[in-house]
Amino acid sequence: EAGVAQSPRYKIIEKRQSVAFWCNPISGHATLYWYQQILGQGPKLLIQFQNNGVVDDSQLPKDRFSAERLKGVDSTLKIQPAKLEDSAVYLCASSLKGGMNFGPGTRLTVT
Amino acid sequence: GDSVTQMEGPVTLSEEAFLTINCTYTATGYPSLFWYVQYPGEGLQLLLKATKADDKGSNKGFEATYRKETTSFHLEKGSVQVSDSAVYFCALSEGGSYIPTFGRGTSLIVHP
């Protein structure tokens, strides 16, 4: 089976600009997650979707971050406007019944 | 809240050396424990897990035993290979949740 796909793999933007990341989960996986992994730290959960509904977004900085999962399949994560401290790898993961599958991540550099 | 503490890296070893990466946890209940591995340029992969005290998880020559008395889940491998070079993350999840809380990760570098 194909794994979790993410794009772009790398993105460099200036602070105050906007950026969007895309995730295509494994077919049939109802649950989708976005994690933020800052260099030298473990991944931190930002948001969890069950189908197209949000289950947990308590760690999402809602003043600048937004995410959606239309039709319960693909998902996008947006940052507007970006800050220097948003430089990180953004990981998408999906699961069916436990057992999370992670994508390769998008490395964001904010200058 | 729940947390995981891992030894700082990088850990640098020669091929065929013995590996230990220490991990301790803090949790209110009885968590499940995991080791994930991240190879360069790839996503996180589940390496092994243990769901209750004294369970031993194992995969690809790696082992870790769930020690409730010392709240530890140390990762070991008897003979490392260059291909084991990666970042290793210890993680836990509480109750019926499969959502892991990760440690900071430990980089392993294996030289030929």
mmCIF file of C-alpha atoms in Angstrom, chain B residues 29 44 52 78 89 92 104:
data_model
loop_
_atom_site.group_PDB
_atom_site.id
_atom_site.type_symbol
_atom_site.label_atom_id
_atom_site.label_comp_id
_atom_site.label_asym_id
_atom_site.label_seq_id
_atom_site.Cartn_x
_atom_site.Cartn_y
_atom_site.Cartn_z
ATOM 1 C CA GLY B 29 -1.688 5.714 34.593
ATOM 2 C CA LEU B 44 8.885 8.147 11.545
ATOM 3 C CA LYS B 52 2.194 -3.595 29.942
ATOM 4 C CA GLY B 78 23.663 -6.384 20.568
ATOM 5 C CA PHE B 89 12.380 8.454 19.614
ATOM 6 C CA LEU B 92 4.204 6.784 25.344
ATOM 7 C CA ARG B 104 13.368 14.638 22.130
#
